[in-house]
Amino acid sequence: MKLIIQIPCYNEAATLETALNALPRQINGIDVIEYLIINDGSVDDTAAAARRWGVDYIVNFRSNRGLARGFLAGLDACLRNGADIIVNTDADNQYEGADIEKLVRPILEGKSDIVIGARPINEIEDFSPLKKKLQHFGSFIVRKAGKTDIPDAPSGFRAYSRDAAMRLNVTNEYTYTLETIVQAGRTNMAMHSVPVRTNKEIRPSRLMKSMTGYIKKSVFTIGHVFLMYKPLHFFVTVGSIIFLAGAAVGIRFLNFYVHGAGNGHIQSLILAAVLLLLGFQTIIMGLMADVIASNRKILEDVQYHVRRMDYDGVRLSKELEQEKREEAGDTNAAQSNGPESEKMPEAGG
């Protein structure tokens, strides 16, 4: 059983070593633990710091691609290097590295496919009262959209089984945290949450540069995810409101018309017709979007099987190559995981 711990990094040379030193070296039930960083277009010595520490793999972007793209690139590299479990954590040492064992335990026991660390949000001194409320509200919306009971949806401290990692898709550019929970919930993946500890903040958040920007991006992300995974519910709700408003205006006009005062309220008739047509068209859009969503589910299933053949084929070929090397007595080659990380192709950006 191989665990790969991945860390997305953007100019993290000052904090990366602290985060890496806190990671576990062994966990009961795990045979091999390896470490991977995603160097997301850093302009400092992040990659050099990772090499000095001795990480096994480095995925390089030549320009900053954002957290969501970096996360997906990390999953791809972990799967290609034979990970059975993937843990994602932060380079700012926000999370307690020893709690990784809590994350992987439900997966090792076959109880879960995805495990998300729940921070004690109300107890985190670095979070302002407004940010705490926003964290709780965002998690509530995600629970409703994804039909889950995850208390800390924005948490980036999480573990994925190999099978779950191959099923994930992220379409927005801001963050992967909210969308992957909704996707997992709508596709009935086994998902659990475990309480985790946090450390004192050692640098300002890179994801939340301002409260206003954070709110805008979070609202857009949640709306996008809700629209993508529950289009029929969204459009039918909006369309019904518009249609009922048009019906109310139409009834009002009929009331004036019956009492002989219809000539002075032609505008109401026009408004009612426009609202009724707009509401009906919105509902039709919802039906069409639901059909598209059904096709997306089929495509995701096809994508999963293609990924499985690809990643498992790569892992099998590496295992056969290693067996041949061991049979030939080339023990140095059989243990070349460190240098191999430098041979990984850079991800273009």
GROMACS .gro file of C-alpha atoms in nm:
model
  349
    1MET     CA    1   0.000   0.000   0.000
    2LYS     CA    2   0.158   0.328  -0.117
    3LEU     CA    3   0.068   0.672   0.017
    4ILE     CA    4   0.178   0.986  -0.167
    5ILE     CA    5   0.141   1.317   0.015
    6GLN     CA    6   0.108   1.607  -0.228
    7ILE     CA    7   0.159   1.976  -0.150
    8PRO     CA    8   0.061   2.255  -0.393
    9CYS     CA    9   0.323   2.532  -0.372
   10TYR     CA   10   0.349   2.889  -0.494
   11ASN     CA   11   0.652   3.077  -0.361
   12GLU     CA   12   0.673   2.861  -0.050
   13ALA     CA   13   1.052   2.841  -0.005
   14ALA     CA   14   1.030   3.004   0.339
   15THR     CA   15   0.768   2.767   0.483
   16LEU     CA   16   0.796   2.446   0.280
   17GLU     CA   17   1.062   2.279   0.493
   18THR     CA   18   0.857   2.338   0.809
   19ALA     CA   19   0.554   2.173   0.648
   20LEU     CA   20   0.759   1.880   0.515
   21ASN     CA   21   0.927   1.816   0.850
   22ALA     CA   22   0.584   1.776   1.011
   23LEU     CA   23   0.474   1.501   0.771
   24PRO     CA   24   0.471   1.139   0.895
   25ARG     CA   25   0.744   0.897   0.789
   26GLN     CA   26   0.549   0.581   0.865
   27ILE     CA   27   0.186   0.484   0.926
   28ASN     CA   28   0.051   0.144   1.029
   29GLY     CA   29  -0.098  -0.024   0.722
   30ILE     CA   30   0.106   0.184   0.477
   31ASP     CA   31   0.409   0.016   0.319
   32VAL     CA   32   0.556   0.318   0.140
   33ILE     CA   33   0.515   0.692   0.199
   34GLU     CA   34   0.636   0.930  -0.071
   35TYR     CA   35   0.618   1.306  -0.107
   36LEU     CA   36   0.526   1.523  -0.407
   37ILE     CA   37   0.509   1.898  -0.452
   38ILE     CA   38   0.336   2.094  -0.728
   39ASN     CA   39   0.556   2.394  -0.804
   40ASP     CA   40   0.292   2.626  -0.945
   41GLY     CA   41   0.512   2.875  -1.128
   42SER     CA   42   0.708   2.984  -0.820
   43VAL     CA   43   0.968   3.256  -0.874
   44ASP     CA   44   1.157   3.184  -0.552
   45ASP     CA   45   1.357   2.875  -0.448
   46THR     CA   46   1.058   2.649  -0.379
   47ALA     CA   47   1.177   2.370  -0.609
   48ALA     CA   48   1.533   2.391  -0.475
   49ALA     CA   49   1.405   2.372  -0.116
   50ALA     CA   50   1.203   2.064  -0.206
   51ARG     CA   51   1.505   1.897  -0.366
   52ARG     CA   52   1.724   1.974  -0.066
   53TRP     CA   53   1.468   1.818   0.166
   54GLY     CA   54   1.445   1.510  -0.056
   55VAL     CA   55   1.092   1.498  -0.192
   56ASP     CA   56   1.032   1.210  -0.430
   57TYR     CA   57   0.851   1.398  -0.708
   58ILE     CA   58   0.828   1.756  -0.831
   59VAL     CA   59   0.561   1.868  -1.080
   60ASN     CA   60   0.664   2.199  -1.236
   61PHE     CA   61   0.445   2.465  -1.397
   62ARG     CA   62   0.632   2.735  -1.587
   63SER     CA   63   0.363   2.991  -1.491
   64ASN     CA   64   0.110   3.016  -1.211
   65ARG     CA   65  -0.194   2.807  -1.301
   66GLY     CA   66  -0.390   2.831  -0.978
   67LEU     CA   67  -0.485   2.593  -0.699
   68ALA     CA   68  -0.740   2.389  -0.895
   69ARG     CA   69  -0.507   2.313  -1.187
   70GLY     CA   70  -0.219   2.237  -0.954
   71PHE     CA   71  -0.435   1.997  -0.755
   72LEU     CA   72  -0.535   1.803  -1.068
   73ALA     CA   73  -0.175   1.789  -1.191
   74GLY     CA   74  -0.073   1.650  -0.854
   75LEU     CA   75  -0.340   1.380  -0.867
   76ASP     CA   76  -0.224   1.282  -1.215
   77ALA     CA   77   0.139   1.252  -1.103
   78CYS     CA   78   0.045   1.056  -0.789
   79LEU     CA   79  -0.167   0.810  -0.984
   80ARG     CA   80   0.104   0.761  -1.247
   81ASN     CA   81   0.355   0.686  -0.973
   82GLY     CA   82   0.138   0.413  -0.823
   83ALA     CA   83  -0.034   0.585  -0.529
   84ASP     CA   84  -0.305   0.379  -0.359
   85ILE     CA   85  -0.394   0.673  -0.132
   86ILE     CA   86  -0.333   1.042  -0.197
   87VAL     CA   87  -0.327   1.304   0.076
   88ASN     CA   88  -0.341   1.674  -0.006
   89THR     CA   89  -0.210   1.927   0.244
   90ASP     CA   90  -0.086   2.288   0.244
   91ALA     CA   91   0.267   2.425   0.225
   92ASP     CA   92   0.203   2.687   0.494
   93ASN     CA   93   0.191   2.421   0.768
   94GLN     CA   94  -0.170   2.513   0.848
   95TYR     CA   95  -0.259   2.152   0.927
   96GLU     CA   96  -0.099   1.921   1.182
   97GLY     CA   97   0.099   1.664   0.980
   98ALA     CA   98   0.048   1.390   1.240
   99ASP     CA   99  -0.327   1.398   1.167
  100ILE     CA  100  -0.265   1.244   0.824
  101GLU     CA  101  -0.300   0.907   0.994
  102LYS     CA  102  -0.656   1.007   1.089
  103LEU     CA  103  -0.729   1.088   0.725
  104VAL     CA  104  -0.603   0.763   0.576
  105ARG     CA  105  -0.743   0.528   0.841
  106PRO     CA  106  -1.105   0.517   0.708
  107ILE     CA  107  -0.970   0.443   0.359
  108LEU     CA  108  -0.739   0.168   0.488
  109GLU     CA  109  -1.035   0.013   0.671
  110GLY     CA  110  -1.247   0.022   0.354
  111LYS     CA  111  -1.504   0.258   0.504
  112SER     CA  112  -1.449   0.560   0.282
  113ASP     CA  113  -1.322   0.681  -0.055
  114ILE     CA  114  -1.270   1.044   0.048
  115VAL     CA  115  -1.184   1.175   0.395
  116ILE     CA  116  -1.184   1.548   0.471
  117GLY     CA  117  -1.023   1.707   0.775
  118ALA     CA  118  -1.262   1.925   0.974
  119ARG     CA  119  -1.086   2.220   1.135
  120PRO     CA  120  -1.210   2.366   1.467
  121ILE     CA  121  -1.315   2.683   1.284
  122ASN     CA  122  -1.466   2.859   1.585
  123GLU     CA  123  -1.142   2.810   1.778
  124ILE     CA  124  -0.899   2.933   1.511
  125GLU     CA  125  -0.766   3.268   1.634
  126ASP     CA  126  -0.635   3.368   1.290
  127PHE     CA  127  -0.989   3.364   1.146
  128SER     CA  128  -1.194   3.682   1.185
  129PRO     CA  129  -1.559   3.650   1.303
  130LEU     CA  130  -1.677   3.726   0.948
  131LYS     CA  131  -1.453   3.461   0.796
  132LYS     CA  132  -1.578   3.203   1.045
  133LYS     CA  133  -1.938   3.279   0.952
  134LEU     CA  134  -1.855   3.260   0.581
  135GLN     CA  135  -1.680   2.924   0.630
  136HIS     CA  136  -1.986   2.783   0.806
  137PHE     CA  137  -2.228   2.929   0.551
  138GLY     CA  138  -2.026   2.799   0.254
  139SER     CA  139  -2.011   2.452   0.407
  140PHE     CA  140  -2.389   2.462   0.463
  141ILE     CA  141  -2.455   2.547   0.097
  142VAL     CA  142  -2.219   2.273  -0.022
  143ARG     CA  143  -2.389   2.019   0.207
  144LYS     CA  144  -2.725   2.107   0.053
  145ALA     CA  145  -2.595   2.101  -0.305
  146GLY     CA  146  -2.400   1.776  -0.264
  147LYS     CA  147  -2.630   1.598  -0.019
  148THR     CA  148  -2.340   1.543   0.221
  149ASP     CA  149  -2.273   1.604   0.590
  150ILE     CA  150  -1.921   1.749   0.555
  151PRO     CA  151  -1.883   2.024   0.820
  152ASP     CA  152  -1.575   2.196   0.671
  153ALA     CA  153  -1.610   2.207   0.293
  154PRO     CA  154  -1.326   2.457   0.222
  155SER     CA  155  -1.070   2.239   0.402
  156GLY     CA  156  -0.782   2.140   0.175
  157PHE     CA  157  -0.660   1.872   0.415
  158ARG     CA  158  -0.805   1.555   0.266
  159ALA     CA  159  -0.730   1.200   0.154
  160TYR     CA  160  -0.847   1.015  -0.159
  161SER     CA  161  -0.844   0.651  -0.248
  162ARG     CA  162  -0.696   0.562  -0.586
  163ASP     CA  163  -1.040   0.487  -0.728
  164ALA     CA  164  -1.188   0.816  -0.603
  165ALA     CA  165  -0.897   1.019  -0.743
  166MET     CA  166  -0.956   0.872  -1.088
  167ARG     CA  167  -1.321   0.981  -1.078
  168LEU     CA  168  -1.267   1.347  -0.987
  169ASN     CA  169  -1.312   1.641  -1.222
  170VAL     CA  170  -1.262   2.011  -1.154
  171THR     CA  171  -1.396   2.268  -1.399
  172ASN     CA  172  -1.356   2.599  -1.214
  173GLU     CA  173  -1.024   2.784  -1.197
  174TYR     CA  174  -1.044   2.906  -0.835
  175THR     CA  175  -1.039   2.601  -0.606
  176TYR     CA  176  -1.111   2.231  -0.611
  177THR     CA  177  -1.243   2.200  -0.254
  178LEU     CA  178  -1.611   2.281  -0.303
  179GLU     CA  179  -1.668   2.125  -0.644
  180THR     CA  180  -1.510   1.789  -0.559
  181ILE     CA  181  -1.734   1.751  -0.252
  182VAL     CA  182  -2.050   1.822  -0.452
  183GLN     CA  183  -1.937   1.587  -0.728
  184ALA     CA  184  -1.857   1.311  -0.481
  185GLY     CA  185  -2.189   1.358  -0.305
  186ARG     CA  186  -2.392   1.355  -0.626
  187THR     CA  187  -2.215   1.037  -0.745
  188ASN     CA  188  -2.259   0.861  -0.409
  189MET     CA  189  -1.890   0.820  -0.324
  190ALA     CA  190  -1.831   0.714   0.037
  191MET     CA  191  -1.715   1.031   0.211
  192HIS     CA  192  -1.630   1.100   0.575
  193SER     CA  193  -1.499   1.383   0.788
  194VAL     CA  194  -1.255   1.359   1.078
  195PRO     CA  195  -1.155   1.632   1.325
  196VAL     CA  196  -0.804   1.769   1.270
  197ARG     CA  197  -0.581   2.023   1.441
  198THR     CA  198  -0.440   2.342   1.296
  199ASN     CA  199  -0.118   2.534   1.358
  200LYS     CA  200  -0.060   2.904   1.409
  201GLU     CA  201  -0.063   3.102   1.085
  202ILE     CA  202   0.291   3.170   0.962
  203ARG     CA  203   0.198   3.370   0.654
  204PRO     CA  204  -0.117   3.539   0.511
  205SER     CA  205  -0.352   3.325   0.304
  206ARG     CA  206  -0.270   3.323  -0.068
  207LEU     CA  207  -0.620   3.206  -0.161
  208MET     CA  208  -0.800   3.490   0.021
  209LYS     CA  209  -0.627   3.816  -0.071
  210SER     CA  210  -0.928   4.019   0.044
  211MET     CA  211  -1.258   3.941   0.211
  212THR     CA  212  -1.457   4.093  -0.075
  213GLY     CA  213  -1.269   3.891  -0.336
  214TYR     CA  214  -1.305   3.575  -0.130
  215ILE     CA  215  -1.683   3.624  -0.102
  216LYS     CA  216  -1.722   3.694  -0.476
  217LYS     CA  217  -1.518   3.392  -0.581
  218SER     CA  218  -1.683   3.161  -0.329
  219VAL     CA  219  -2.034   3.269  -0.434
  220PHE     CA  220  -1.945   3.225  -0.801
  221THR     CA  221  -1.791   2.882  -0.736
  222ILE     CA  222  -2.088   2.756  -0.533
  223GLY     CA  223  -2.332   2.892  -0.793
  224HIS     CA  224  -2.136   2.733  -1.076
  225VAL     CA  225  -2.121   2.397  -0.899
  226PHE     CA  226  -2.491   2.407  -0.807
  227LEU     CA  227  -2.584   2.497  -1.164
  228MET     CA  228  -2.363   2.222  -1.304
  229TYR     CA  229  -2.478   1.938  -1.082
  230LYS     CA  230  -2.842   2.039  -1.016
  231PRO     CA  231  -2.945   2.225  -1.333
  232LEU     CA  232  -3.306   2.104  -1.341
  233HIS     CA  233  -3.369   2.214  -0.981
  234PHE     CA  234  -3.205   2.552  -1.045
  235PHE     CA  235  -3.378   2.641  -1.371
  236VAL     CA  236  -3.721   2.505  -1.272
  237THR     CA  237  -3.708   2.704  -0.948
  238VAL     CA  238  -3.611   3.028  -1.125
  239GLY     CA  239  -3.851   2.965  -1.414
  240SER     CA  240  -4.141   2.887  -1.181
  241ILE     CA  241  -4.090   3.212  -0.990
  242ILE     CA  242  -4.092   3.413  -1.313
  243PHE     CA  243  -4.392   3.220  -1.449
  244LEU     CA  244  -4.594   3.269  -1.130
  245ALA     CA  245  -4.510   3.641  -1.131
  246GLY     CA  246  -4.641   3.661  -1.488
  247ALA     CA  247  -4.954   3.469  -1.390
  248ALA     CA  248  -5.016   3.708  -1.099
  249VAL     CA  249  -4.986   4.010  -1.328
  250GLY     CA  250  -5.215   3.840  -1.580
  251ILE     CA  251  -5.480   3.769  -1.317
  252ARG     CA  252  -5.458   4.130  -1.207
  253PHE     CA  253  -5.522   4.243  -1.565
  254LEU     CA  254  -5.816   4.001  -1.602
  255ASN     CA  255  -5.968   4.141  -1.285
  256PHE     CA  256  -5.953   4.496  -1.430
  257TYR     CA  257  -6.083   4.369  -1.765
  258VAL     CA  258  -6.384   4.195  -1.611
  259HIS     CA  259  -6.475   4.515  -1.432
  260GLY     CA  260  -6.450   4.717  -1.757
  261ALA     CA  261  -6.119   4.890  -1.679
  262GLY     CA  262  -5.891   4.683  -1.902
  263ASN     CA  263  -5.809   4.959  -2.151
  264GLY     CA  264  -5.595   5.143  -1.899
  265HIS     CA  265  -5.387   4.841  -1.807
  266ILE     CA  266  -5.254   4.714  -2.141
  267GLN     CA  267  -4.901   4.739  -1.998
  268SER     CA  268  -4.992   4.474  -1.741
  269LEU     CA  269  -5.105   4.243  -2.019
  270ILE     CA  270  -4.777   4.290  -2.206
  271LEU     CA  271  -4.574   4.237  -1.888
  272ALA     CA  272  -4.769   3.922  -1.803
  273ALA     CA  273  -4.708   3.779  -2.150
  274VAL     CA  274  -4.335   3.853  -2.132
  275LEU     CA  275  -4.299   3.698  -1.785
  276LEU     CA  276  -4.499   3.389  -1.878
  277LEU     CA  277  -4.289   3.332  -2.190
  278LEU     CA  278  -3.963   3.397  -2.005
  279GLY     CA  279  -4.060   3.160  -1.723
  280PHE     CA  280  -4.162   2.887  -1.967
  281GLN     CA  281  -3.837   2.924  -2.162
  282THR     CA  282  -3.634   2.906  -1.841
  283ILE     CA  283  -3.805   2.579  -1.744
  284ILE     CA  284  -3.733   2.440  -2.092
  285MET     CA  285  -3.367   2.541  -2.047
  286GLY     CA  286  -3.367   2.342  -1.724
  287LEU     CA  287  -3.493   2.031  -1.904
  288MET     CA  288  -3.224   2.070  -2.171
  289ALA     CA  289  -2.955   2.128  -1.907
  290ASP     CA  290  -3.069   1.813  -1.725
  291VAL     CA  291  -3.025   1.611  -2.044
  292ILE     CA  292  -2.674   1.758  -2.085
  293ALA     CA  293  -2.598   1.670  -1.723
  294SER     CA  294  -2.705   1.311  -1.789
  295ASN     CA  295  -2.468   1.298  -2.087
  296ARG     CA  296  -2.190   1.437  -1.866
  297LYS     CA  297  -2.239   1.149  -1.623
  298ILE     CA  298  -2.194   0.902  -1.910
  299LEU     CA  299  -1.880   1.085  -2.024
  300GLU     CA  300  -1.742   1.084  -1.668
  301ASP     CA  301  -1.792   0.708  -1.651
  302VAL     CA  302  -1.610   0.663  -1.982
  303GLN     CA  303  -1.333   0.896  -1.861
  304TYR     CA  304  -1.294   0.692  -1.543
  305HIS     CA  305  -1.244   0.368  -1.734
  306VAL     CA  306  -0.994   0.533  -1.970
  307ARG     CA  307  -0.802   0.673  -1.674
  308ARG     CA  308  -0.806   0.336  -1.503
  309MET     CA  309  -0.656   0.163  -1.806
  310ASP     CA  310  -0.396   0.439  -1.842
  311TYR     CA  311  -0.282   0.467  -1.479
  312ASP     CA  312  -0.300   0.098  -1.399
  313GLY     CA  313  -0.112   0.020  -1.718
  314VAL     CA  314   0.165   0.261  -1.618
  315ARG     CA  315   0.184   0.111  -1.269
  316LEU     CA  316   0.194  -0.245  -1.403
  317SER     CA  317   0.472  -0.163  -1.647
  318LYS     CA  318   0.678  -0.002  -1.367
  319GLU     CA  319   0.625  -0.305  -1.143
  320LEU     CA  320   0.736  -0.543  -1.421
  321GLU     CA  321   1.039  -0.325  -1.494
  322GLN     CA  322   1.134  -0.323  -1.127
  323GLU     CA  323   1.098  -0.702  -1.103
  324LYS     CA  324   1.328  -0.744  -1.401
  325ARG     CA  325   1.585  -0.512  -1.243
  326GLU     CA  326   1.570  -0.701  -0.915
  327GLU     CA  327   1.611  -1.032  -1.095
  328ALA     CA  328   1.915  -0.888  -1.271
  329GLY     CA  329   2.058  -0.785  -0.935
  330ASP     CA  330   2.054  -0.415  -1.014
  331THR     CA  331   1.951  -0.304  -0.668
  332ASN     CA  332   2.058   0.054  -0.722
  333ALA     CA  333   1.821   0.092  -1.013
  334ALA     CA  334   1.542  -0.077  -0.819
  335GLN     CA  335   1.558   0.196  -0.556
  336SER     CA  336   1.580   0.504  -0.780
  337ASN     CA  337   1.259   0.684  -0.680
  338GLY     CA  338   1.442   1.004  -0.574
  339PRO     CA  339   1.632   1.079  -0.896
  340GLU     CA  340   1.335   0.966  -1.104
  341SER     CA  341   1.138   1.264  -0.975
  342GLU     CA  342   1.375   1.497  -1.160
  343LYS     CA  343   1.299   1.316  -1.485
  344MET     CA  344   0.928   1.389  -1.466
  345PRO     CA  345   0.827   1.614  -1.759
  346GLU     CA  346   0.730   1.966  -1.669
  347ALA     CA  347   0.364   2.055  -1.698
  348GLY     CA  348   0.334   2.337  -1.946
  349GLY     CA  349   0.190   2.666  -1.833
   0.00000   0.00000   0.00000
